[in-house]
């Protein structure tokens, strides 16, 4: 069978919507359960081929093994998951003999994306709780929380990003992460950092470009400029490399002054100071070196109001001091630029290429001059040197407008540098440059919705990025009003919509489904119902108990009691189907489902009933062979206590019904019956020990036997007088313990025996209608119970067995109880006389 699906993708990160379903597929499945998250596309695992048609709709085709004439049934799973199964055709009766079944996923997160998801989730959760605590009035604290969050996300994104100068990213996934790390840091600069609003933008942007400038290259992610600088530092004579001076100029243009100084000092002239011919070279080199060495830089890294000499300039964060020092420095640059002919005259004779290189660096530095013709010359040289408009923009910011306010003037400067005729884009990714221009302008204008729209429609930002970037945008005053507007088609806001989409991509993987649940918990409109669906439809939690318990804990933590019960019930049914009765009962108890617990143990209770019927008339103290009962011992020992009904005098149908309706009645019955078997086993062992030659003295043996028989009383009282035993089992149970009644160590009190006689009368004669119903098995419908063994007793053979039990053994039970009553009278009278 060959199926073709049309999948329309919003962008490369994989958000898709279903536009067509296979015509041959059975349409019995409902609409996607997670339709509130996003419409899902079906991509079947197998031999998948793809392409793009004229309408820009991605076509995916695949081959599914199926018998001729059969039908393919599919239903929606969790997240980006579909479940497929071949079923028999009702028309041709073909297929279904060896059915194909599979779970198919698309938009699967890669290894690095999963790592980032796990690292970001705790940061996201912490932010949500913090914002909830702060409310809407404590704006400064909210901003601090957002900054901490943004730095945490950036740390996760950049953790495994390769050194851009060492080579391009190893995979497309790593390249995508590099894009996201760069864009996240850029938006942090615009919306959260004070550097953009306090005039430090030029230096901050230069620092950003030094880390992420490789994203603009035609070989994305590879910082060729820094790679060239490192390569040259390893050379013996850097001046022989034709790229030496252009690389130096490029480093100065983009503000990477430290790398430029390191490369400048690698010039061989510094190693030959004794050579008279090198003196002119060194003098020229040193003049430029000193300019770069002490260039005043307006940056928060200055940390004080006084200029601090660092390895890359004189740093200050005092705008007045910076203006004074920068003016003095510009005057020195102007003097060197105007006297360049004299400065470089001797150097031109020795090394013309070096003279041109130093002149180019001086031309860059003179961009901040007060003389218009100097500025024009510098601007034109920058345009010729730059590979793209971002490098030209950065050069203008650093050397012409170092204190520029981006919200006020950056848009105009971008327009200016883009319009320079001498600028020729080369060795650059034009598609990314176009996107970057739109993003920078939107950020300058503080257009929150434009920034969000760009991020959601570009291939450079994944759902992971979009989901989390909204909290960076919230830092802008008034942004919450825009982001929190309800969407007419969804009900929630746009941040919730993309959170739901992100949760969808997490939900289909066993490694990240818990993260999906954590994100859904913070979706106020659709989070709870979608989380219920996620827990209800998740298949992987059935595979191991640890995952299942985590799922239950998630549901309870978020108050989704119904989802927790539904999941536990489904896991219980799966365990029951695999024959693990104890595990199934545990899950059903977690689901608070006594009805299913009763159904699961009904075969065992039927076996108990049949075993006691088989023992009828034997009157030997013999524990029953019930290994299945002892397999449940760990579970039965953990049952919650029930309120005792001893002494109720169960003589009316209404009282019977009240007792039988108690929660987990059947499990408590099995627990009490197991204790009875254990007590009888202890009695039997002591009797055998006494008959085989006493290790103990006769008095000790009698005391031990009396104590053992006394241990029989409690489970019998629970079963018969406390109403744990189903009505159909009371007469067989009384017949089964006749040897206890006949024993010289009979442990029951006069009141106990009187109540048992009353109960026997109810079953056999005192309540004829109820007794008849008990023996016929029809009482279970009235009491809401169903015992298979009693149902079998309704058959002719079963009815004969019940009749035989009544006619042959009821008198024996009644006689044993009468004797026990007499013994109890005598014992109590003797005790009273002694007292």
PDB file of N, CA, C and O in Angstrom, residues 555-579:
ATOM      1  N   UNK A 555       0.236  14.335  37.619  1.00  0.00           N
ATOM      2  CA  UNK A 555      -1.198  14.613  37.605  1.00  0.00           C
ATOM      3  C   UNK A 555      -1.674  15.091  38.974  1.00  0.00           C
ATOM      4  O   UNK A 555      -2.425  16.062  39.082  1.00  0.00           O
ATOM      5  N   UNK A 556      -1.231  14.440  40.039  1.00  0.00           N
ATOM      6  CA  UNK A 556      -1.657  14.854  41.372  1.00  0.00           C
ATOM      7  C   UNK A 556      -1.092  16.218  41.735  1.00  0.00           C
ATOM      8  O   UNK A 556      -1.772  17.026  42.387  1.00  0.00           O
ATOM      9  N   UNK A 557       0.159  16.485  41.303  1.00  0.00           N
ATOM     10  CA  UNK A 557       0.777  17.770  41.634  1.00  0.00           C
ATOM     11  C   UNK A 557       0.014  18.927  41.012  1.00  0.00           C
ATOM     12  O   UNK A 557      -0.056  20.009  41.574  1.00  0.00           O
ATOM     13  N   UNK A 558      -0.571  18.680  39.853  1.00  0.00           N
ATOM     14  CA  UNK A 558      -1.291  19.747  39.167  1.00  0.00           C
ATOM     15  C   UNK A 558      -2.799  19.654  39.382  1.00  0.00           C
ATOM     16  O   UNK A 558      -3.565  20.310  38.683  1.00  0.00           O
ATOM     17  N   UNK A 559      -3.211  18.831  40.352  1.00  0.00           N
ATOM     18  CA  UNK A 559      -4.619  18.766  40.712  1.00  0.00           C
ATOM     19  C   UNK A 559      -5.506  18.066  39.703  1.00  0.00           C
ATOM     20  O   UNK A 559      -6.722  18.265  39.712  1.00  0.00           O
ATOM     21  N   UNK A 560      -4.921  17.228  38.836  1.00  0.00           N
ATOM     22  CA  UNK A 560      -5.705  16.536  37.801  1.00  0.00           C
ATOM     23  C   UNK A 560      -6.075  15.141  38.307  1.00  0.00           C
ATOM     24  O   UNK A 560      -5.554  14.125  37.860  1.00  0.00           O
ATOM     25  N   UNK A 561      -6.998  15.117  39.251  1.00  0.00           N
ATOM     26  CA  UNK A 561      -7.364  13.850  39.885  1.00  0.00           C
ATOM     27  C   UNK A 561      -7.981  12.888  38.880  1.00  0.00           C
ATOM     28  O   UNK A 561      -7.671  11.689  38.877  1.00  0.00           O
ATOM     29  N   UNK A 562      -8.856  13.391  38.036  1.00  0.00           N
ATOM     30  CA  UNK A 562      -9.507  12.515  37.052  1.00  0.00           C
ATOM     31  C   UNK A 562      -8.491  11.915  36.094  1.00  0.00           C
ATOM     32  O   UNK A 562      -8.572  10.736  35.743  1.00  0.00           O
ATOM     33  N   UNK A 563      -7.523  12.729  35.668  1.00  0.00           N
ATOM     34  CA  UNK A 563      -6.490  12.208  34.771  1.00  0.00           C
ATOM     35  C   UNK A 563      -5.646  11.153  35.466  1.00  0.00           C
ATOM     36  O   UNK A 563      -5.286  10.129  34.868  1.00  0.00           O
ATOM     37  N   UNK A 564      -5.315  11.388  36.725  1.00  0.00           N
ATOM     38  CA  UNK A 564      -4.519  10.409  37.475  1.00  0.00           C
ATOM     39  C   UNK A 564      -5.272   9.094  37.606  1.00  0.00           C
ATOM     40  O   UNK A 564      -4.701   8.012  37.409  1.00  0.00           O
ATOM     41  N   UNK A 565      -6.563   9.178  37.920  1.00  0.00           N
ATOM     42  CA  UNK A 565      -7.353   7.960  38.065  1.00  0.00           C
ATOM     43  C   UNK A 565      -7.489   7.237  36.730  1.00  0.00           C
ATOM     44  O   UNK A 565      -7.421   5.999  36.683  1.00  0.00           O
ATOM     45  N   UNK A 566      -7.699   7.983  35.664  1.00  0.00           N
ATOM     46  CA  UNK A 566      -7.821   7.352  34.352  1.00  0.00           C
ATOM     47  C   UNK A 566      -6.543   6.646  33.941  1.00  0.00           C
ATOM     48  O   UNK A 566      -6.570   5.539  33.392  1.00  0.00           O
ATOM     49  N   UNK A 567      -5.409   7.284  34.190  1.00  0.00           N
ATOM     50  CA  UNK A 567      -4.128   6.670  33.853  1.00  0.00           C
ATOM     51  C   UNK A 567      -3.894   5.416  34.676  1.00  0.00           C
ATOM     52  O   UNK A 567      -3.495   4.373  34.151  1.00  0.00           O
ATOM     53  N   UNK A 568      -4.158   5.486  36.000  1.00  0.00           N
ATOM     54  CA  UNK A 568      -3.971   4.313  36.850  1.00  0.00           C
ATOM     55  C   UNK A 568      -4.896   3.181  36.438  1.00  0.00           C
ATOM     56  O   UNK A 568      -4.504   2.000  36.430  1.00  0.00           O
ATOM     57  N   UNK A 569      -6.113   3.515  36.052  1.00  0.00           N
ATOM     58  CA  UNK A 569      -7.056   2.480  35.616  1.00  0.00           C
ATOM     59  C   UNK A 569      -6.581   1.805  34.334  1.00  0.00           C
ATOM     60  O   UNK A 569      -6.652   0.573  34.189  1.00  0.00           O
ATOM     61  N   UNK A 570      -6.034   2.610  33.417  1.00  0.00           N
ATOM     62  CA  UNK A 570      -5.546   2.027  32.157  1.00  0.00           C
ATOM     63  C   UNK A 570      -4.338   1.129  32.403  1.00  0.00           C
ATOM     64  O   UNK A 570      -4.210   0.052  31.811  1.00  0.00           O
ATOM     65  N   UNK A 571      -3.472   1.549  33.293  1.00  0.00           N
ATOM     66  CA  UNK A 571      -2.305   0.732  33.612  1.00  0.00           C
ATOM     67  C   UNK A 571      -2.717  -0.548  34.322  1.00  0.00           C
ATOM     68  O   UNK A 571      -2.107  -1.602  34.128  1.00  0.00           O
ATOM     69  N   UNK A 572      -3.748  -0.434  35.163  1.00  0.00           N
ATOM     70  CA  UNK A 572      -4.247  -1.628  35.831  1.00  0.00           C
ATOM     71  C   UNK A 572      -4.807  -2.645  34.859  1.00  0.00           C
ATOM     72  O   UNK A 572      -4.566  -3.860  34.994  1.00  0.00           O
ATOM     73  N   UNK A 573      -5.543  -2.183  33.863  1.00  0.00           N
ATOM     74  CA  UNK A 573      -6.086  -3.115  32.859  1.00  0.00           C
ATOM     75  C   UNK A 573      -4.966  -3.757  32.048  1.00  0.00           C
ATOM     76  O   UNK A 573      -5.027  -4.946  31.720  1.00  0.00           O
ATOM     77  N   UNK A 574      -3.933  -2.971  31.739  1.00  0.00           N
ATOM     78  CA  UNK A 574      -2.804  -3.541  30.997  1.00  0.00           C
ATOM     79  C   UNK A 574      -2.105  -4.624  31.818  1.00  0.00           C
ATOM     80  O   UNK A 574      -1.715  -5.669  31.295  1.00  0.00           O
ATOM     81  N   UNK A 575      -1.932  -4.378  33.124  1.00  0.00           N
ATOM     82  CA  UNK A 575      -1.301  -5.379  33.987  1.00  0.00           C
ATOM     83  C   UNK A 575      -2.180  -6.618  34.108  1.00  0.00           C
ATOM     84  O   UNK A 575      -1.676  -7.752  34.128  1.00  0.00           O
ATOM     85  N   UNK A 576      -3.494  -6.416  34.186  1.00  0.00           N
ATOM     86  CA  UNK A 576      -4.392  -7.563  34.276  1.00  0.00           C
ATOM     87  C   UNK A 576      -4.338  -8.414  33.018  1.00  0.00           C
ATOM     88  O   UNK A 576      -4.357  -9.655  33.085  1.00  0.00           O
ATOM     89  N   UNK A 577      -4.263  -7.770  31.860  1.00  0.00           N
ATOM     90  CA  UNK A 577      -4.183  -8.522  30.609  1.00  0.00           C
ATOM     91  C   UNK A 577      -2.905  -9.359  30.512  1.00  0.00           C
ATOM     92  O   UNK A 577      -2.884 -10.389  29.863  1.00  0.00           O
ATOM     93  N   UNK A 578      -1.840  -8.885  31.180  1.00  0.00           N
ATOM     94  CA  UNK A 578      -0.579  -9.641  31.158  1.00  0.00           C
ATOM     95  C   UNK A 578      -0.491 -10.630  32.308  1.00  0.00           C
ATOM     96  O   UNK A 578       0.558 -11.253  32.512  1.00  0.00           O
ATOM     97  N   UNK A 579      -1.573 -10.797  33.084  1.00  0.00           N
ATOM     98  CA  UNK A 579      -1.609 -11.807  34.128  1.00  0.00           C
ATOM     99  C   UNK A 579      -0.982 -11.394  35.443  1.00  0.00           C
ATOM    100  O   UNK A 579      -0.776 -12.242  36.316  1.00  0.00           O
TER     101      UNK A 579
END
